[in-house]
Coordinates of C-alpha atoms and ligand atoms in Angstrom, one line a residue:
X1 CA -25.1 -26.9 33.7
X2 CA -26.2 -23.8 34.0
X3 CA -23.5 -20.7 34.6
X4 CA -23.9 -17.4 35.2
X5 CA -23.0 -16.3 32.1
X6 CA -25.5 -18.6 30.3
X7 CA -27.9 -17.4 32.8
X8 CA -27.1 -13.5 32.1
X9 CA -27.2 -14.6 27.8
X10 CA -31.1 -16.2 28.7
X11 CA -32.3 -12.8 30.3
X12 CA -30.7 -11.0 27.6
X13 CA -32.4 -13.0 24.4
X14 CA -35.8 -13.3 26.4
X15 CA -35.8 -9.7 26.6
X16 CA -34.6 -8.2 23.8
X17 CA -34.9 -11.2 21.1
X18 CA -32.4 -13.5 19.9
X19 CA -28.4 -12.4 19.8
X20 CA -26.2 -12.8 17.0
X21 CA -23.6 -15.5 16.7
X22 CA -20.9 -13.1 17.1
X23 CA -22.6 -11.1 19.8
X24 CA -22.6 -15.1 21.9
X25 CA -19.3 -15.9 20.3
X26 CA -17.8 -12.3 21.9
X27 CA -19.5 -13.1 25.3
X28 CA -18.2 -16.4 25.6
X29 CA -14.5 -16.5 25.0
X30 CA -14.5 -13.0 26.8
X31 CA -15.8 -15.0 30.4
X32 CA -13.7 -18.5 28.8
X33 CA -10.2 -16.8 29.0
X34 CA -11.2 -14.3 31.8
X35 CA -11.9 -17.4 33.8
X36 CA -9.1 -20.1 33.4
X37 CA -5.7 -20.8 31.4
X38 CA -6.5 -23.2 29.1
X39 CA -3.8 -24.8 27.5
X40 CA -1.6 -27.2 27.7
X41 CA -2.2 -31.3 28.3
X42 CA -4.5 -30.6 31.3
X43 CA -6.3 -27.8 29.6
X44 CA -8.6 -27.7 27.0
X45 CA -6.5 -27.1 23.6
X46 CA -2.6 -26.9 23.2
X47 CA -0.7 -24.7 20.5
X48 CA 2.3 -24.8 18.3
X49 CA 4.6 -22.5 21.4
X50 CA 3.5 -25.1 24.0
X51 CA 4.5 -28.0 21.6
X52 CA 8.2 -27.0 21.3
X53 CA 10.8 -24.1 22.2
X54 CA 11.2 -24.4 18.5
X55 CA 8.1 -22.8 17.2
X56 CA 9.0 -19.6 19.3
X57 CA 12.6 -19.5 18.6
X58 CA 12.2 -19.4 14.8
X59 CA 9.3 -16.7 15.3
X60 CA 12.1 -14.7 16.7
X61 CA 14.7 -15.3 14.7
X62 CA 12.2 -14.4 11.9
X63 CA 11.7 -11.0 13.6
X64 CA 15.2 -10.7 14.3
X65 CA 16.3 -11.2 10.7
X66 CA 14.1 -8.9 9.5
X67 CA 15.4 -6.2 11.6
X68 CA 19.1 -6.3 11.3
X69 CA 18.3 -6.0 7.3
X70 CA 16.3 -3.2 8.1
X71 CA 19.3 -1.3 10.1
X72 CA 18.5 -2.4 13.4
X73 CA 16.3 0.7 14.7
X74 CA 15.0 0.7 17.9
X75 CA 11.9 -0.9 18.0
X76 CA 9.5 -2.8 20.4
X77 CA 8.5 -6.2 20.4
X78 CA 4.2 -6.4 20.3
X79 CA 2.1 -9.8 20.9
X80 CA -1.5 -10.4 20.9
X81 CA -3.1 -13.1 22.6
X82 CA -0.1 -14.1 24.4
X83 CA -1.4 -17.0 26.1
X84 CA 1.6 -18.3 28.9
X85 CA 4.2 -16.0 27.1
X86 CA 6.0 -19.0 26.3
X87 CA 6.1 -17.9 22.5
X88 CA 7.3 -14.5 23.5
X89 CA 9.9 -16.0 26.1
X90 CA 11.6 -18.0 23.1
X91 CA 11.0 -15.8 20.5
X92 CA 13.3 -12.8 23.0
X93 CA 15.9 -15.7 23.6
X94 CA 16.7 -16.3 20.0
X95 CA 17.1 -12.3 19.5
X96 CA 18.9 -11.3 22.0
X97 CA 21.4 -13.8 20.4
X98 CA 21.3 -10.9 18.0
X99 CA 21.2 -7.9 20.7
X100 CA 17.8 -7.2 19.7
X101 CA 16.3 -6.6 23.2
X102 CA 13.0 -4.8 22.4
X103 CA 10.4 -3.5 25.3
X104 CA 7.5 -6.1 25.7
X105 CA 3.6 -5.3 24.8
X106 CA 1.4 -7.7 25.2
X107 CA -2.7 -7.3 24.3
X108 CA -4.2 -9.3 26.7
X109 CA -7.8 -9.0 27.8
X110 CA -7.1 -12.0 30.4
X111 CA -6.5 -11.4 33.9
X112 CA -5.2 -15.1 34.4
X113 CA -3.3 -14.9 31.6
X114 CA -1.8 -11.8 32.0
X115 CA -0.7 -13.1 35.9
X116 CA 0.8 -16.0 34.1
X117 CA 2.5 -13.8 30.9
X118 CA 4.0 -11.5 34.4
X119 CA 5.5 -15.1 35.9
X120 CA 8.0 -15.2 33.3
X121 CA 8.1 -11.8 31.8
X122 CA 7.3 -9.0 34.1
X123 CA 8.9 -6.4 32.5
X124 CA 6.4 -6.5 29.8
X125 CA 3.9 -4.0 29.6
X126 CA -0.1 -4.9 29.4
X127 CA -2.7 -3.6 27.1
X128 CA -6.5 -3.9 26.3
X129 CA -6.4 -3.1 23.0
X130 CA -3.8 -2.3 20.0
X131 CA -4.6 1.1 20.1
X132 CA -2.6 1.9 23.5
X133 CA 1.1 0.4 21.5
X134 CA 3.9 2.5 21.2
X135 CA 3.3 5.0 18.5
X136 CA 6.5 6.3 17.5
X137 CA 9.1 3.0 17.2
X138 CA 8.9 0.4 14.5
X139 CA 6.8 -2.8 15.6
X140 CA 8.2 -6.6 15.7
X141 CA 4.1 -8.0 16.5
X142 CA 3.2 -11.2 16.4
X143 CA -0.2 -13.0 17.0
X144 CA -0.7 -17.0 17.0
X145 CA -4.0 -18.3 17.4
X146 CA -5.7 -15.1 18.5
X147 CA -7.4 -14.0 15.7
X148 CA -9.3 -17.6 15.7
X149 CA -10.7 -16.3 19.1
X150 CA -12.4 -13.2 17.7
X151 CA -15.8 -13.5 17.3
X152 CA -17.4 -14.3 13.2
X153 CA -20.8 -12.9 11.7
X154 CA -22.5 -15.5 10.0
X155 CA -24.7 -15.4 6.9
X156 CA -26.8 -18.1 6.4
X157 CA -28.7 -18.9 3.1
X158 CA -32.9 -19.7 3.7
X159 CA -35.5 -20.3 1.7
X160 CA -36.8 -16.4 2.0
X161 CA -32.8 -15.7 0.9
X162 CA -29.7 -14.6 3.4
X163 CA -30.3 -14.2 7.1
X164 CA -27.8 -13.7 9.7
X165 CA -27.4 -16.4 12.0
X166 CA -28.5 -15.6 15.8
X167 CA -28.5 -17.7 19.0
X168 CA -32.5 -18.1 20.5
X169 CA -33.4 -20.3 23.3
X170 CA -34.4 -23.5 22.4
X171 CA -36.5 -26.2 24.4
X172 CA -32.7 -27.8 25.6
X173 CA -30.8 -24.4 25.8
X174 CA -29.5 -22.4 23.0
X175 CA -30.0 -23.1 19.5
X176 CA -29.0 -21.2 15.9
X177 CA -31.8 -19.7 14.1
X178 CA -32.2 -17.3 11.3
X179 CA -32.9 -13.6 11.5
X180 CA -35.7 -11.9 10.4
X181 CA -33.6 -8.8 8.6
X182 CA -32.7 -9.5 4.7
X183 CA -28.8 -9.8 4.0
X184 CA -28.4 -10.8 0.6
X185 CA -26.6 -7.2 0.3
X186 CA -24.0 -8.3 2.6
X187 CA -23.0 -12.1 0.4
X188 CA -20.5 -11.2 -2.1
X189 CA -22.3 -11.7 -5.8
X190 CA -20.8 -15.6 -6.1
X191 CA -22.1 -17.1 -3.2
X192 CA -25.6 -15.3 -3.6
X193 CA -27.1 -18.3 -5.0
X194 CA -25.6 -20.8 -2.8
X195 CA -28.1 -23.8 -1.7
X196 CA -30.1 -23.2 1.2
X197 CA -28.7 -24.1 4.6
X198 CA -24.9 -22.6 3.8
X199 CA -23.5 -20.2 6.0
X200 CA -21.2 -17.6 5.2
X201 CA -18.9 -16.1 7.9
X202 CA -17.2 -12.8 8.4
X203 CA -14.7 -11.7 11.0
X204 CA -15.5 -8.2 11.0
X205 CA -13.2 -8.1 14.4
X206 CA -10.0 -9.7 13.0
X207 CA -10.5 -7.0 9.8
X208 CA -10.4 -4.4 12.8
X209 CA -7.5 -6.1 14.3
X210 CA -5.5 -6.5 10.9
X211 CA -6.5 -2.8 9.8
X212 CA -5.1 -1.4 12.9
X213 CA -2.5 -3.2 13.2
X214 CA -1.3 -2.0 9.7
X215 CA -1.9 1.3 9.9
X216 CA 0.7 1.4 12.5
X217 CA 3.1 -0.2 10.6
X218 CA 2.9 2.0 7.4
X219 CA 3.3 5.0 10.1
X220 CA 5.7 3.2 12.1
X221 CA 7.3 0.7 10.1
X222 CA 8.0 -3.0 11.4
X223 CA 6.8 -6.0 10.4
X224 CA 3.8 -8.6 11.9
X225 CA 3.2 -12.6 11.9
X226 CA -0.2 -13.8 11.9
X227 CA -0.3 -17.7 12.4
X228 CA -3.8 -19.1 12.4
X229 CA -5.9 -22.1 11.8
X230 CA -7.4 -21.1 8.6
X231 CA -8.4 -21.1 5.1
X232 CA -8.1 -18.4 1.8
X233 CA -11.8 -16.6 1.1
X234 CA -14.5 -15.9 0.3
X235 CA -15.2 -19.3 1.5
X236 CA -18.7 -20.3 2.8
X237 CA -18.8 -23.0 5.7
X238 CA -19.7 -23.0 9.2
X239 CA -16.4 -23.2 11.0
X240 CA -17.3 -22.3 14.2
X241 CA -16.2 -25.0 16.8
X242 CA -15.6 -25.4 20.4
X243 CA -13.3 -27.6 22.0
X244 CA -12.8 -28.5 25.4
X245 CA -10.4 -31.3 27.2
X246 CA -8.7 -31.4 23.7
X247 CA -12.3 -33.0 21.9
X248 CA -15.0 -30.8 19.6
X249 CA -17.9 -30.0 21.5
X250 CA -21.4 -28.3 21.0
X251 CA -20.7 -24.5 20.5
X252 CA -24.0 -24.0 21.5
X253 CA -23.7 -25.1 24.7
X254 CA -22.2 -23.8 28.1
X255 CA -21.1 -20.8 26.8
X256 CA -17.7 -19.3 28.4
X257 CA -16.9 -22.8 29.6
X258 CA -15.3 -23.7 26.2
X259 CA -12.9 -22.3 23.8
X260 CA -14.7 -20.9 21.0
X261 CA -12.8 -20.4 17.3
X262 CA -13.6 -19.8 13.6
X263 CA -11.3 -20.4 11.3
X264 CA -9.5 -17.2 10.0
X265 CA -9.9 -15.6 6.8
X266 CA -6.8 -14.9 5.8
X267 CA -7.8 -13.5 2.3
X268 CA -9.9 -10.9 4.7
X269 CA -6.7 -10.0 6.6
X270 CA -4.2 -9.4 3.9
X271 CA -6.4 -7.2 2.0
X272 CA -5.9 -4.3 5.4
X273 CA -2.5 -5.1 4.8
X274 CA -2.4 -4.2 1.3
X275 CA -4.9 -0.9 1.7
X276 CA -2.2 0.1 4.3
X277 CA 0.7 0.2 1.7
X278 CA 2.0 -3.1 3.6
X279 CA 4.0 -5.6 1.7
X280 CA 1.9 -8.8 1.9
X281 CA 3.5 -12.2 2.4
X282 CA 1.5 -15.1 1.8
X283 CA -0.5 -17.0 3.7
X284 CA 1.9 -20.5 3.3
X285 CA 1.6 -23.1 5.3
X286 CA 3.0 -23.6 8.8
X287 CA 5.0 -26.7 7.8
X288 CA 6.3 -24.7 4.7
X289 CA 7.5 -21.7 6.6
X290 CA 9.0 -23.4 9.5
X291 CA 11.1 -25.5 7.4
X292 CA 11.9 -22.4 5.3
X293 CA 13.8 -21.2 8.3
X294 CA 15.3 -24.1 9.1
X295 CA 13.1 -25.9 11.7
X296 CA 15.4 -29.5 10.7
X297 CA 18.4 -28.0 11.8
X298 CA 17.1 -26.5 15.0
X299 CA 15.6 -30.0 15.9
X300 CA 19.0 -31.8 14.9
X301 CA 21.4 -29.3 17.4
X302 CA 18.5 -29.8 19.8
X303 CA 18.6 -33.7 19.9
X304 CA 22.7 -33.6 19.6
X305 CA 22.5 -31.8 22.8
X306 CA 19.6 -33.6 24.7
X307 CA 20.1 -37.2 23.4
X308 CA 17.8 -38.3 25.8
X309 CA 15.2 -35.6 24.5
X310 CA 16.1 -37.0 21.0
X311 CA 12.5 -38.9 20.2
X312 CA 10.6 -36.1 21.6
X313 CA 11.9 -33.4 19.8
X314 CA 11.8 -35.3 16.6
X315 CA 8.1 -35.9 17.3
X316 CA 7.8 -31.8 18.2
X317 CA 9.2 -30.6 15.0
X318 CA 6.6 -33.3 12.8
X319 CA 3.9 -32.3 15.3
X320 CA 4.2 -28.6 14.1
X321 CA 5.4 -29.1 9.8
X322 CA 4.0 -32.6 8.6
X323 CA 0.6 -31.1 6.5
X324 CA -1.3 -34.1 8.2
X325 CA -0.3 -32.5 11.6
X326 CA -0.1 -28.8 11.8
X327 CA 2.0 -28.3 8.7
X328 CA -0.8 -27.7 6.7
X329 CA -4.3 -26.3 8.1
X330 CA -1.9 -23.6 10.5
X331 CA -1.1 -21.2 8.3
X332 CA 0.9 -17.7 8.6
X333 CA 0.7 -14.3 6.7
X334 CA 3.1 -11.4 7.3
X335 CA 2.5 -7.9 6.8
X336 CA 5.8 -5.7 6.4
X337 CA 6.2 -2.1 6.0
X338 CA 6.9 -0.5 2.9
X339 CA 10.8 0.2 4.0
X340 CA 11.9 -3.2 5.2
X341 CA 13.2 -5.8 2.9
X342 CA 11.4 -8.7 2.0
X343 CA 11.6 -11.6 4.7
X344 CA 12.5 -15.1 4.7
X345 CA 10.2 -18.1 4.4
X346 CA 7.6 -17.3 2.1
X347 CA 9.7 -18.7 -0.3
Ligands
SAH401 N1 -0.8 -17.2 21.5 C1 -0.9 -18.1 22.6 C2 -2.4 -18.2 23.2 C3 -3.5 -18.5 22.2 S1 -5.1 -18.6 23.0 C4 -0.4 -19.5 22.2 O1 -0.2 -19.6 21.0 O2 -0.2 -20.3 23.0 C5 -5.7 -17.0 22.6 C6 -5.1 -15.8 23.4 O3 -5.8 -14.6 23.0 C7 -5.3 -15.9 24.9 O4 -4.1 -15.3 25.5 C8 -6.5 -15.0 25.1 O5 -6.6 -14.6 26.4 C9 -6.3 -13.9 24.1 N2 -7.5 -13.2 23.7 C10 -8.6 -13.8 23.2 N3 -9.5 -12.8 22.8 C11 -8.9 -11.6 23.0 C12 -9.2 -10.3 22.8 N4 -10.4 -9.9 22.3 N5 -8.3 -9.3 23.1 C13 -7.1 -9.6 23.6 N6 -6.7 -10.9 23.8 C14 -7.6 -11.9 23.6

């Protein structure tokens, strides 16, 4: 297959050379979520807000906590990577319980997403970027599975020493290669002597993200969640991994017609949060956090008032906390700002 993205990546590498990873990795989610909505069961991937009303809920009620022990300022509620706005649309539920009815920002490069986030929330307010929040009140952000969508560098070890990894043409399409350039300077001292063939990867978008992000809370105050598929660096692997009609595919091939990820370093993240003056919370696992707020519970007044719903929502709230399932390789960081208490379930 060829599309006219993989066409416009061709002309681009036979003219100026082979891309990096990140550069292909940046191009094709960009055109994959410009293009399509692509989740739920006739999608290509589904996530923990699509699973269950539950995940969202608790996200808010997390929020929501956090707030009222903070004296309830006014303050505005911020998502990235919003997919359907079904976390955001649970997540508001479960605080207005509390009266906390915060403006809507969502940062959402995604034309068919943001027509699907206006279906059920069309008061919210859209942005390209971080940078165009509110900048006076206190932020209530939260971001699941959006930073895995940001494009990685990756380092790769060779016989001549550390290359970056770029993205050449190949006799069957594209193909990874090394770089000519020398990037030892660029490994952390540990890994610099790591066998040939491993790859080291960087996020140096989710940093930007993270860094942002926290600078607006230590000037702003609020708190964020981060929820991701991910691991605790410096780690070297190749993560990157494409999925499409819920299998792993080539991420080499048929760029922007597959969901692209790597996983997240959180280690990376909650060191902006700490340079910011941020209170750091964790990264603990999904499962941990979730039952920390009292995900059991939530199931159990769910199936008492849905008996018929019983099996399903028992299966929803493993799905999401069991550490074979979700419980374990999801994982979720919080950043809070310097004047808000310490929030619940990171134990
Ligand atoms: N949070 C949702 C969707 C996850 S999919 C859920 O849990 O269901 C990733 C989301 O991030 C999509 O909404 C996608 O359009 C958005 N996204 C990906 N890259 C982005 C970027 N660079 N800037 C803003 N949004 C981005």
């Amino acid at each position: 297959m060829t599309t006219p993205l993989a066409q416009r990546l061709t002309r681009a590498i036979e003219r100026g050379g082979a891309i990096p990873v990140a550069q292909f990795m940046a191009e094709a989610n960009a055109h994959y979520y410009a293009t399509r909505d692509p989740l739920g069961t006739d999608g290509d991937f589904t996530t923990a807000p699509e699973i269950s009303q539950m995940f969202g809920e608790l996200c808010g009620l997390w929020l929501a906590d956090l707030w009222l022990r903070a004296g309830s300022p006014p303050a505005a509620y911020a998502e990235l990577g919003p997919g359907r706005g079904t976390l955001a649309v649970d997540a508001l539920r479960a605080m207005r319980a509390v009266r906390l009815e915060p403006p809507v920002h969502f940062v959402e490069t995604s034309p068919v997403l943001r027509a699907a986030q206006a279906d059920r929330l069309p008061q919210a307010r859209w942005h390209d970027a971080v940078a165009s929040l509110p900048d006076t009140l206190p932020l209530l952000v939260v971001a699941n599975e959006f930073f895995d969508a940001l494009p990685v560098r990756q380092l790769i070890a060779t016989e001549q020493g550390w290359r970056e990894r770029l993205v050449a043409l190949g006799e069957g399409g594209f193909v990874p290669v090394a770089g000519a350039q020398r990037m030892d300077a660029a490994i952390p001292p540990l890994l610099r002597d790591a066998p040939e063939g491993t790859i080291v990867e960087t996020s140096p978008a989710a940093a930007a993200v993270a860094a942002e992000i926290a600078a607006r809370l230590a000037d702003q105050g609020g708190a964020a969640l981060f929820i991701d598929y991910g691991h605790s660096g410096p780690a070297a692997g190749d993560t990157l991994q494409a999925v499409r009609n819920h299998g792993f595919a080539d991420p080499f091939a048929d760029p922007g017609e597959r969901d692209l990820t790597a996983h997240v370093d959180f280690t990376a993240l909650a060191k902006e949060g700490r340079a910011a003056g941020l209170k750091v919370f964790g990264p603990v696992g999904q499962g941990e956090w979730l039952n920390g707020l009292g995900l059991a519970a939530r199931a159990a007044s769910l199936a008492k008032a849905a008996p018929h719903r019983a099996h399903e929502i028992t299966a929803a709230r493993d799905r999401l906390s069991k550490p074979a399932e979700m419980g374990q390789v999801f994982r979720v960081l919080a950043f809070v700002s310097a004047d808000w208490p310490a929030p619940e379930g990171f134990g």
